[in-house]
Tab-separated table of C-alpha atoms in Angstrom:
chain	number	residue	atom	x	y	z
A	1	MET	CA	42.678	-13.958	-48.947
A	2	LYS	CA	40.659	-11.273	-47.227
A	3	ILE	CA	37.319	-13.138	-47.582
A	4	VAL	CA	38.774	-16.709	-46.366
A	5	PHE	CA	40.178	-14.767	-43.401
A	6	ASN	CA	36.961	-13.220	-42.426
A	7	ARG	CA	35.349	-16.522	-42.711
A	8	MET	CA	37.952	-18.161	-40.288
A	9	LEU	CA	37.423	-15.387	-37.734
A	10	VAL	CA	33.836	-15.535	-37.704
A	11	GLY	CA	33.983	-19.316	-37.443
A	12	CYS	CA	36.508	-18.958	-34.573
A	13	LEU	CA	34.027	-16.214	-32.848
A	14	LEU	CA	30.934	-18.725	-33.382
A	15	CYS	CA	32.717	-21.580	-31.470
A	16	LEU	CA	33.687	-19.673	-28.400
A	17	PRO	CA	30.235	-19.893	-26.824
A	18	VAL	CA	30.202	-23.659	-27.542
A	19	ALA	CA	33.405	-24.378	-26.057
A	20	ALA	CA	32.535	-22.189	-23.263
A	21	MET	CA	29.270	-24.149	-22.604
A	22	ALA	CA	30.824	-27.509	-23.097
A	23	ALA	CA	33.016	-26.357	-20.193
A	24	ASP	CA	30.259	-25.555	-17.819
A	25	ASP	CA	27.505	-27.895	-16.332
A	26	PRO	CA	24.638	-28.999	-18.711
A	27	ILE	CA	21.269	-26.789	-18.246
A	28	THR	CA	19.015	-28.894	-16.398
A	29	ALA	CA	15.234	-28.218	-15.790
A	30	ASP	CA	15.703	-27.284	-12.107
A	31	ALA	CA	18.347	-24.753	-13.388
A	32	VAL	CA	15.845	-23.210	-15.686
A	33	GLN	CA	13.051	-23.216	-12.961
A	34	ASN	CA	15.279	-21.655	-10.620
A	35	ASN	CA	16.269	-18.828	-13.053
A	36	LEU	CA	12.579	-18.394	-13.834
A	37	ASN	CA	11.765	-18.001	-10.100
A	38	PHE	CA	14.369	-14.983	-9.706
A	39	VAL	CA	13.031	-13.282	-13.116
A	40	TRP	CA	9.425	-13.699	-11.798
A	41	THR	CA	10.068	-12.465	-8.332
A	42	LEU	CA	12.086	-9.443	-8.991
A	43	ILE	CA	9.736	-8.464	-11.771
A	44	ALA	CA	6.926	-8.782	-9.171
A	45	GLY	CA	8.701	-6.620	-6.804
A	46	PHE	CA	9.078	-4.014	-9.422
A	47	LEU	CA	5.421	-4.121	-10.088
A	48	VAL	CA	4.903	-3.567	-6.416
A	49	PHE	CA	7.241	-0.735	-6.387
A	50	LEU	CA	5.149	0.928	-8.965
A	51	MET	CA	2.459	1.198	-6.467
A	52	GLN	CA	4.284	3.737	-4.731
A	53	ALA	CA	3.677	6.119	-7.935
A	54	GLY	CA	-0.164	4.784	-7.709
A	55	PHE	CA	-0.380	5.908	-4.110
A	56	ALA	CA	1.175	9.373	-4.666
A	57	MET	CA	-1.416	9.793	-7.621
A	58	VAL	CA	-4.579	8.858	-5.601
A	59	GLU	CA	-3.349	10.861	-2.698
A	60	THR	CA	-2.577	13.880	-4.512
A	61	GLY	CA	-5.916	13.797	-6.622
A	62	LEU	CA	-8.182	13.427	-3.807
A	63	THR	CA	-6.467	16.239	-1.585
A	64	ARG	CA	-6.019	19.729	-2.413
A	65	ALA	CA	-3.421	21.420	-4.949
A	66	LYS	CA	-1.839	23.575	-2.511
A	67	ASN	CA	-0.456	20.154	-0.920
A	68	ALA	CA	0.741	18.360	-3.922
A	69	ALA	CA	4.444	18.532	-3.590
A	70	ASN	CA	4.448	17.848	-0.048
A	71	ILE	CA	2.525	14.529	-0.757
A	72	MET	CA	5.093	13.818	-3.469
A	73	MET	CA	7.904	14.255	-1.239
A	74	LYS	CA	6.045	12.189	1.708
A	75	ASN	CA	5.455	9.114	-0.909
A	76	MET	CA	9.119	9.545	-2.252
A	77	MET	CA	10.758	9.761	1.179
A	78	ASP	CA	8.729	7.090	2.808
A	79	PHE	CA	10.043	4.194	0.377
A	80	CYS	CA	13.756	5.835	0.551
A	81	ILE	CA	13.978	6.103	4.234
A	82	GLY	CA	12.097	3.186	4.740
A	83	SER	CA	14.219	0.973	2.591
A	84	LEU	CA	17.323	2.127	4.550
A	85	ALA	CA	15.374	1.185	7.892
A	86	PHE	CA	14.271	-2.065	6.648
A	87	TRP	CA	17.783	-2.956	5.342
A	88	ALA	CA	19.298	-2.094	8.712
A	89	ILE	CA	16.890	-3.432	11.290
A	90	GLY	CA	13.444	-4.103	9.900
A	91	PHE	CA	14.382	-7.210	7.756
A	92	GLY	CA	16.204	-8.894	10.842
A	93	LEU	CA	13.211	-8.360	13.133
A	94	MET	CA	10.881	-9.614	10.524
A	95	PHE	CA	12.736	-12.649	9.215
A	96	GLY	CA	15.597	-13.417	11.180
A	97	THR	CA	16.138	-16.265	13.658
A	98	THR	CA	13.507	-15.747	16.173
A	99	ASN	CA	12.954	-15.750	19.797
A	100	GLY	CA	9.168	-16.615	19.430
A	101	TYR	CA	8.160	-12.858	18.661
A	102	PHE	CA	10.602	-11.257	16.701
A	103	GLY	CA	14.038	-11.856	14.800
A	104	THR	CA	17.246	-11.661	16.517
A	105	SER	CA	19.644	-12.160	13.331
A	106	ASP	CA	20.240	-10.792	9.823
A	107	PHE	CA	20.537	-7.256	10.718
A	108	PHE	CA	21.973	-4.861	7.905
A	109	PHE	CA	21.175	-7.947	5.742
A	110	SER	CA	24.228	-9.635	7.131
A	111	GLY	CA	22.665	-13.224	6.406
A	112	ALA	CA	23.150	-12.904	2.763
A	113	THR	CA	26.250	-14.658	2.135
A	114	GLY	CA	27.167	-18.158	0.706
A	115	ASP	CA	25.615	-19.955	-1.955
A	116	ASP	CA	22.250	-18.667	-0.989
A	117	ALA	CA	23.355	-14.999	-1.410
A	118	PRO	CA	21.590	-14.502	-4.957
A	119	TRP	CA	18.266	-15.516	-3.653
A	120	ASN	CA	18.430	-13.650	-0.666
A	121	PHE	CA	19.012	-10.323	-2.470
A	122	ALA	CA	15.796	-11.286	-4.622
A	123	PHE	CA	13.738	-12.179	-1.495
A	124	TRP	CA	14.836	-8.838	0.218
A	125	MET	CA	14.064	-6.813	-3.105
A	126	PHE	CA	10.543	-8.439	-2.860
A	127	GLN	CA	9.965	-7.899	0.822
A	128	VAL	CA	11.195	-4.139	0.864
A	129	VAL	CA	8.477	-3.035	-1.470
A	130	PHE	CA	5.947	-4.593	0.614
A	131	CYS	CA	7.168	-2.617	3.476
A	132	ALA	CA	7.119	0.471	1.570
A	133	THR	CA	3.420	-0.138	0.726
A	134	ALA	CA	2.511	-0.543	4.755
A	135	ALA	CA	4.255	2.632	5.386
A	136	THR	CA	2.892	4.924	2.515
A	137	ILE	CA	-0.750	3.975	3.477
A	138	ILE	CA	-0.498	6.198	6.567
A	139	SER	CA	0.087	9.227	4.372
A	140	GLY	CA	-3.320	9.638	2.990
A	141	ALA	CA	-4.873	9.531	6.396
A	142	VAL	CA	-2.663	12.340	7.769
A	143	ALA	CA	-2.482	14.413	4.683
A	144	GLU	CA	-2.625	18.062	4.508
A	145	ARG	CA	-1.817	18.994	7.996
A	146	THR	CA	0.941	16.951	9.138
A	147	LYS	CA	4.445	18.299	9.531
A	148	PHE	CA	7.104	16.548	7.066
A	149	SER	CA	9.589	16.133	9.941
A	150	ALA	CA	7.004	14.313	11.851
A	151	TYR	CA	6.375	11.958	8.711
A	152	LEU	CA	9.964	11.087	8.264
A	153	ILE	CA	10.416	10.201	11.852
A	154	TYR	CA	7.305	7.938	11.737
A	155	SER	CA	8.199	6.186	8.416
A	156	VAL	CA	11.450	5.153	9.996
A	157	PHE	CA	10.026	3.295	13.067
A	158	VAL	CA	7.081	1.992	10.881
A	159	SER	CA	9.694	0.327	8.608
A	160	ALA	CA	12.155	-0.609	11.374
A	161	LEU	CA	9.866	-2.093	14.083
A	162	ILE	CA	6.153	-1.938	13.658
A	163	TYR	CA	5.506	-3.570	10.384
A	164	PRO	CA	8.193	-6.244	10.565
A	165	ILE	CA	7.591	-7.358	14.029
A	166	PHE	CA	4.157	-8.065	13.203
A	167	GLY	CA	5.525	-9.570	9.854
A	168	SER	CA	7.588	-11.860	11.654
A	169	TRP	CA	4.458	-13.286	13.479
A	170	ALA	CA	2.738	-14.172	10.036
A	171	TRP	CA	5.443	-14.423	7.872
A	172	GLY	CA	8.551	-15.302	9.706
A	173	SER	CA	9.326	-18.856	8.251
A	174	LEU	CA	9.421	-17.529	4.652
A	175	TYR	CA	13.414	-16.982	5.715
A	176	HIS	CA	15.176	-17.810	9.094
A	177	GLY	CA	12.166	-17.361	11.454
A	178	SER	CA	8.975	-18.689	12.635
A	179	GLY	CA	6.126	-16.855	13.629
A	180	TRP	CA	3.237	-17.868	16.480
A	181	LEU	CA	0.437	-16.611	14.003
A	182	GLU	CA	1.627	-18.879	10.981
A	183	GLY	CA	2.062	-21.757	13.603
A	184	LEU	CA	-1.643	-21.518	14.280
A	185	GLY	CA	-2.275	-21.710	10.485
A	186	PHE	CA	-3.074	-17.988	9.887
A	187	ILE	CA	-3.897	-17.326	6.445
A	188	ASP	CA	-2.526	-14.093	4.600
A	189	PHE	CA	-1.119	-15.220	1.479
A	190	ALA	CA	0.054	-11.794	0.153
A	191	GLY	CA	-0.994	-9.368	3.221
A	192	SER	CA	-4.436	-8.243	3.817
A	193	THR	CA	-3.666	-8.128	7.474
A	194	VAL	CA	0.156	-8.030	7.450
A	195	VAL	CA	0.299	-4.920	4.810
A	196	HIS	CA	-2.629	-3.615	4.666
A	197	SER	CA	-4.589	-3.702	7.923
A	198	VAL	CA	-1.199	-2.752	9.683
A	199	GLY	CA	-0.842	0.187	7.438
A	200	GLY	CA	-4.763	1.018	7.855
A	201	TRP	CA	-4.684	0.957	11.998
A	202	LEU	CA	-1.612	2.930	12.062
A	203	ALA	CA	-3.147	5.448	9.874
A	204	LEU	CA	-6.504	5.410	12.062
A	205	ALA	CA	-4.116	6.297	14.987
A	206	GLY	CA	-2.372	9.033	13.203
A	207	ALA	CA	-5.225	10.485	11.919
A	208	ILE	CA	-6.760	10.784	15.536
A	209	VAL	CA	-3.696	12.170	16.947
A	210	VAL	CA	-3.138	14.802	14.346
A	211	GLY	CA	-6.867	15.858	14.358
A	212	PRO	CA	-9.029	16.682	11.525
A	213	ARG	CA	-8.305	19.385	8.831
A	214	LEU	CA	-9.427	22.721	9.476
A	215	GLY	CA	-13.146	23.303	7.993
A	216	LYS	CA	-13.776	19.591	7.940
A	217	TYR	CA	-16.602	19.687	10.447
A	218	THR	CA	-19.214	22.341	11.175
A	219	LYS	CA	-19.889	23.581	14.452
A	220	ASP	CA	-22.635	21.071	15.220
A	221	GLY	CA	-20.060	18.294	14.110
A	222	LYS	CA	-21.268	17.709	10.718
A	223	PRO	CA	-18.665	16.650	8.361
A	224	ARG	CA	-18.398	18.957	5.256
A	225	PRO	CA	-16.799	17.860	1.982
A	226	ILE	CA	-13.325	18.922	0.842
A	227	PRO	CA	-13.183	17.776	-2.607
A	228	GLY	CA	-10.057	16.936	-4.051
A	229	HIS	CA	-8.521	18.940	-6.865
A	230	ASN	CA	-7.641	16.159	-9.728
A	231	ILE	CA	-9.928	13.209	-9.870
A	232	PRO	CA	-8.348	12.158	-13.115
A	233	LEU	CA	-4.943	12.037	-11.601
A	234	ALA	CA	-6.625	9.816	-8.675
A	235	ALA	CA	-8.095	7.555	-11.319
A	236	LEU	CA	-4.577	7.124	-13.085
A	237	GLY	CA	-3.236	6.339	-9.479
A	238	VAL	CA	-5.712	3.445	-8.896
A	239	PHE	CA	-5.016	2.124	-12.410
A	240	LEU	CA	-1.531	1.843	-11.451
A	241	LEU	CA	-2.379	0.466	-8.159
A	242	TRP	CA	-4.004	-2.267	-9.784
A	243	PHE	CA	-1.592	-2.814	-12.048
A	244	GLY	CA	1.073	-3.154	-9.501
A	245	TRP	CA	-1.266	-5.525	-7.512
A	246	TYR	CA	-0.431	-8.287	-10.067
A	247	GLY	CA	2.817	-8.278	-8.649
A	248	PHE	CA	1.779	-8.255	-5.200
A	249	ASN	CA	-0.506	-10.924	-5.073
A	250	PRO	CA	0.706	-13.369	-7.913
A	251	GLY	CA	4.206	-12.485	-7.082
A	252	SER	CA	3.910	-13.579	-3.539
A	253	THR	CA	4.387	-17.309	-4.953
A	254	THR	CA	8.114	-16.312	-5.267
A	255	THR	CA	7.760	-19.337	-8.109
A	256	GLY	CA	7.362	-18.810	-11.914
A	257	ASP	CA	4.769	-21.561	-12.284
A	258	THR	CA	1.007	-21.818	-13.201
A	259	SER	CA	-0.473	-21.046	-10.054
A	260	ILE	CA	-0.013	-17.415	-10.696
A	261	ALA	CA	-2.737	-17.521	-13.382
A	262	ALA	CA	-5.341	-18.498	-11.081
A	263	ILE	CA	-4.173	-15.794	-8.418
A	264	ALA	CA	-4.421	-13.296	-11.061
A	265	VAL	CA	-8.074	-14.200	-11.943
A	266	THR	CA	-9.168	-13.902	-8.286
A	267	THR	CA	-7.561	-10.569	-7.980
A	268	THR	CA	-9.141	-9.003	-11.082
A	269	LEU	CA	-12.567	-10.250	-10.075
A	270	ALA	CA	-12.596	-9.123	-6.675
A	271	ALA	CA	-11.266	-5.590	-7.806
A	272	ALA	CA	-13.935	-5.601	-10.618
A	273	ALA	CA	-16.767	-6.556	-8.127
A	274	GLY	CA	-15.503	-4.013	-5.708
A	275	SER	CA	-15.791	-1.003	-8.100
A	276	VAL	CA	-18.953	-2.090	-9.257
A	277	SER	CA	-20.630	-2.772	-5.984
A	278	ALA	CA	-19.382	0.809	-4.895
A	279	MET	CA	-20.560	2.314	-7.811
A	280	LEU	CA	-24.000	1.000	-7.545
A	281	PHE	CA	-24.307	1.375	-3.867
A	282	THR	CA	-23.553	5.210	-3.856
A	283	TRP	CA	-25.829	5.550	-6.956
A	284	MET	CA	-28.707	4.034	-4.816
A	285	LYS	CA	-27.714	5.912	-1.486
A	286	PHE	CA	-26.908	9.609	-3.109
A	287	GLY	CA	-28.922	9.438	-6.438
A	288	LYS	CA	-25.610	9.570	-8.417
A	289	SER	CA	-22.573	7.438	-8.616
A	290	ASP	CA	-19.631	8.891	-6.957
A	291	VAL	CA	-16.410	8.842	-8.778
A	292	GLY	CA	-14.027	8.759	-5.541
A	293	MET	CA	-16.069	6.015	-3.819
A	294	THR	CA	-15.966	3.848	-7.072
A	295	LEU	CA	-12.364	3.992	-7.174
A	296	ASN	CA	-11.892	3.167	-3.551
A	297	GLY	CA	-14.381	0.347	-4.208
A	298	ALA	CA	-11.530	-1.246	-6.659
A	299	LEU	CA	-8.951	-0.615	-3.981
A	300	ALA	CA	-11.036	-2.184	-1.500
A	301	GLY	CA	-11.514	-5.268	-3.526
A	302	LEU	CA	-7.923	-5.604	-4.244
A	303	VAL	CA	-7.028	-5.433	-0.611
A	304	GLY	CA	-10.073	-7.787	0.293
A	305	ILE	CA	-8.759	-10.601	-2.025
A	306	THR	CA	-4.844	-10.006	-0.998
A	307	ALA	CA	-5.155	-12.715	1.794
A	308	GLY	CA	-7.090	-15.450	0.052
A	309	CYS	CA	-6.320	-14.873	-3.263
A	310	ALA	CA	-4.565	-18.426	-3.610
A	311	ASN	CA	-7.213	-20.339	-1.709
A	312	VAL	CA	-10.544	-19.065	-2.671
A	313	SER	CA	-12.442	-19.810	-6.073
A	314	PRO	CA	-13.366	-17.086	-8.604
A	315	LEU	CA	-16.673	-17.063	-7.325
A	316	SER	CA	-15.704	-16.459	-3.916
A	317	ALA	CA	-13.432	-13.666	-5.136
A	318	VAL	CA	-16.502	-11.732	-6.700
A	319	ILE	CA	-18.362	-12.215	-3.450
A	320	ILE	CA	-15.317	-10.784	-1.150
A	321	GLY	CA	-15.175	-7.841	-3.586
A	322	ILE	CA	-18.613	-6.745	-3.551
A	323	VAL	CA	-18.857	-6.839	0.226
A	324	ALA	CA	-15.665	-4.836	0.292
A	325	GLY	CA	-16.826	-2.318	-2.016
A	326	VAL	CA	-20.103	-1.568	-0.143
A	327	LEU	CA	-18.018	-2.000	3.052
A	328	VAL	CA	-15.605	0.703	2.025
A	329	VAL	CA	-18.576	3.509	1.591
A	330	LEU	CA	-20.118	2.529	5.002
A	331	SER	CA	-16.926	2.723	6.686
A	332	VAL	CA	-15.788	5.889	5.235
A	333	GLN	CA	-19.144	7.413	6.337
A	334	PHE	CA	-18.819	5.822	9.905
A	335	PHE	CA	-15.206	7.560	10.224
A	336	ASP	CA	-16.561	10.843	9.189
A	337	ARG	CA	-19.226	10.569	11.644
A	338	ILE	CA	-17.147	10.107	14.665
A	339	LYS	CA	-14.780	12.896	13.499
A	340	VAL	CA	-11.872	10.991	12.079
A	341	ASP	CA	-10.766	12.729	9.270
A	342	ASP	CA	-9.333	10.590	6.556
A	343	PRO	CA	-8.791	12.490	3.289
A	344	VAL	CA	-8.514	9.672	1.011
A	345	GLY	CA	-10.079	6.813	2.823
A	346	ALA	CA	-7.030	4.913	3.720
A	347	VAL	CA	-8.272	3.532	7.057
A	348	SER	CA	-11.356	2.108	5.413
A	349	ALA	CA	-9.927	0.853	2.307
A	350	HIS	CA	-6.835	-0.796	3.889
A	351	GLY	CA	-7.844	-1.135	7.772
A	352	VAL	CA	-11.278	-2.316	7.638
A	353	CYS	CA	-11.113	-4.346	4.041
A	354	GLY	CA	-7.790	-5.913	5.245
A	355	ALA	CA	-9.500	-7.356	8.219
A	356	TRP	CA	-12.623	-8.435	5.951
A	357	GLY	CA	-10.336	-9.986	3.521
A	358	THR	CA	-8.541	-11.840	5.972
A	359	LEU	CA	-11.681	-13.317	7.536
A	360	ALA	CA	-12.933	-14.013	4.099
A	361	ALA	CA	-9.858	-16.002	3.463
A	362	GLY	CA	-11.076	-18.520	6.433
A	363	ILE	CA	-14.745	-18.457	5.345
A	364	PHE	CA	-14.172	-19.215	1.737
A	365	ASP	CA	-11.255	-21.216	1.933
A	366	MET	CA	-11.479	-24.105	-0.992
A	367	GLY	CA	-10.456	-26.447	1.826
A	368	GLY	CA	-13.574	-26.211	3.326
A	369	PHE	CA	-15.345	-24.292	5.907
A	370	SER	CA	-13.979	-24.694	9.429
A	371	TRP	CA	-14.762	-22.753	12.410
A	372	SER	CA	-11.164	-23.373	13.760
A	373	VAL	CA	-9.891	-21.822	10.676
A	374	VAL	CA	-12.119	-18.996	10.947
A	375	GLY	CA	-11.337	-18.589	14.698
A	376	VAL	CA	-7.405	-18.407	13.884
A	377	GLN	CA	-8.298	-15.573	11.112
A	378	LEU	CA	-9.938	-13.696	13.875
A	379	ILE	CA	-7.189	-14.021	16.311
A	380	GLY	CA	-4.841	-12.563	13.264
A	381	ILE	CA	-7.205	-9.632	12.724
A	382	ILE	CA	-7.335	-8.936	16.691
A	383	ALA	CA	-3.600	-9.030	17.146
A	384	CYS	CA	-2.814	-6.918	14.303
A	385	PHE	CA	-5.469	-4.281	15.524
A	386	ILE	CA	-4.100	-4.343	19.057
A	387	TRP	CA	-0.376	-4.125	17.766
A	388	ALA	CA	-0.539	-1.769	14.966
A	389	PHE	CA	-3.159	0.813	16.655
A	390	GLY	CA	-1.591	0.612	20.062
A	391	THR	CA	2.076	1.170	19.052
A	392	GLY	CA	0.856	3.803	16.444
A	393	LEU	CA	-0.828	5.571	19.266
A	394	ILE	CA	2.262	5.538	21.392
A	395	LEU	CA	4.761	6.616	18.339
A	396	PHE	CA	2.537	9.716	17.149
A	397	LYS	CA	1.410	10.634	20.527
A	398	CYS	CA	5.267	10.612	21.295
A	399	ILE	CA	6.331	12.882	18.195
A	400	ASP	CA	3.426	15.217	19.051
A	401	LEU	CA	4.733	15.633	22.567
A	402	THR	CA	8.177	16.497	21.187
A	403	ILE	CA	8.312	18.017	17.662
A	404	GLY	CA	4.446	18.223	17.308
A	405	MET	CA	2.634	16.240	14.495
A	406	ARG	CA	0.924	19.132	13.025
A	407	VAL	CA	1.716	22.386	11.201
A	408	THR	CA	0.261	25.688	12.288
A	409	LYS	CA	-3.113	27.010	11.309
A	410	GLU	CA	-1.635	29.583	8.921
A	411	GLU	CA	0.815	26.829	7.625
A	412	GLU	CA	-2.070	24.663	7.028
A	413	MET	CA	-4.240	27.484	5.439
A	414	ASN	CA	-1.262	28.531	2.778
A	415	GLY	CA	-0.587	25.014	2.090
A	416	LEU	CA	2.125	22.406	2.906
A	417	ASP	CA	3.764	22.888	-0.508
A	418	PHE	CA	4.938	26.557	0.425
A	419	ALA	CA	5.030	26.199	4.214
A	420	GLU	CA	7.213	22.998	4.047
A	421	HIS	CA	9.318	22.955	0.799
A	422	GLY	CA	8.781	26.774	-0.304
A	423	ALA	CA	7.155	25.081	-3.467
A	424	ASN	CA	4.332	25.650	-5.972
A	425	SER	CA	3.042	22.579	-7.789
A	426	TYR	CA	0.882	24.709	-10.009
A	427	PRO	CA	2.790	28.041	-10.440
A	428	ASP	CA	0.929	29.154	-13.612
A	429	PHE	CA	-2.639	28.947	-11.909
A	430	ASN	CA	-4.127	31.280	-9.110
A	431	ILE	CA	-4.920	28.915	-6.062
A	432	VAL	CA	-8.010	29.946	-4.212
A	433	SER	CA	-10.349	28.156	-1.847
A	434	VAL	CA	-13.431	27.232	-2.231
A	435	ALA	CA	-16.370	25.369	0.316
A	436	SER	CA	-18.785	22.853	-1.029
A	437	THR	CA	-21.603	21.186	1.012
A	438	ASP	CA	-24.008	20.322	-1.987
A	439	TYR	CA	-22.949	16.491	-2.215
A	440	PRO	CA	-23.491	13.822	0.718
A	441	GLY	CA	-20.345	12.094	-0.049
A	442	SER	CA	-17.004	13.017	1.527
A	443	THR	CA	-14.163	11.195	-0.051
A	444	GLY	CA	-13.888	12.562	-3.717
A	445	GLY	CA	-17.317	13.588	-4.057
A	446	GLN	CA	-17.781	14.362	-8.088
A	447	LYS	CA	-20.398	16.843	-7.663
A	448	ALA	CA	-18.477	19.052	-5.388
A	449	ALA	CA	-15.359	18.661	-7.624
A	450	SER	CA	-17.326	19.291	-10.805
A	451	GLY	CA	-17.024	23.161	-10.168
A	452	ALA	CA	-13.540	23.099	-8.879
A	453	VAL	CA	-12.161	24.719	-12.212
A	454	ASN	CA	-12.907	27.721	-13.838
A	455	PRO	CA	-11.801	27.721	-17.337
A	456	LYS	CA	-12.190	31.302	-17.873
A	457	ASP	CA	-9.550	32.304	-15.065
A	458	SER	CA	-7.346	29.435	-15.136
A	459	THR	CA	-8.082	29.114	-11.374
A	460	ILE	CA	-7.461	25.820	-9.333
A	461	HIS	CA	-9.752	25.783	-6.441
A	462	VAL	CA	-8.327	24.190	-3.403
């Protein structure tokens, strides 16, 4: 009797899903594809979120130990505060019903209602991580001397106003808006300009306003290397960023279909070519391959391919990456010479190489070369620089004139971990300062960093 009863119970339980399925509408190919689009878009968004960790690792590794906790706080807070600002204001300005220049609806995500609500949530999740990427790029360029309070303020304005308004010009039609740049035929599939150049030119404005770090330049104006304290950590950050880029570029399809494979290939080839070309170029120029520049070469290739990842061939992706790898080295040295102190090369990797990638998307377009397409790309590049750099200068100058952008000399020398947070990232080590001028590189120079740790006394030099 017990066995019979158990069999009947199991049979009834097995019948429940069948009965429920029978009552529902039949599963169609369109329904399966729709569900796949949701899954792919959200997974891609989660990968892009991981890039926050990558940026934090790169910036921490290429700067000094006494500022590590401050950098972690900045990369944490620019996402948290930026997400709230983007939800309240930024998303509406970027994707709301447009007046021709910015959105005027969907603030506080009020448009996520009705039958389309589930997709609206997925779309918002994918877009907020892009916004966070643009905001966090600035952090590296102003590292080691910027007030934490100033950083929080400009993160709000970047996420709520500056990034979304330019984004509406290029991507507004993805939701309820329409942008004047995309109306011209502007090509920026995943954001070489919309995300990376916006962040890069804002970083340039911030670095100019806050000024160089103490000791960065000699009395005669020559740049002095300030090596990062942890190159392995910076390398880990680059690997995390590269991995996250597979959400950034292929994920921008927001569709789970076969097109993502080709985009993943062009993304990979450009990053690899950028890293190799930066390595070889520094090897020929300095006599040794520079680790920091090689890492930045990979990022330069990734930024460079982001605009055209869906409309260029694999061979073109390699060429784009090669040029980006050389360009990032030359750009870092250029900004050093004009006394713009960018500890991690953010302006060069994201601003300059983002502009190159946007131009390259027109030059190497698989649809065929057209001067009109290249012209539109140039218009987008120039518009981005004027908007992001111009508004950035105004924003940072206003902050500087009110609460001040920069910490005091004593706070900078002691480190922002202690001055801003009362923290010590390496409590079991003795933190001292060391100067090194024996290597011609300036961003993550390996020879300067090779003597940074003395194993006999457990000392971290910063």
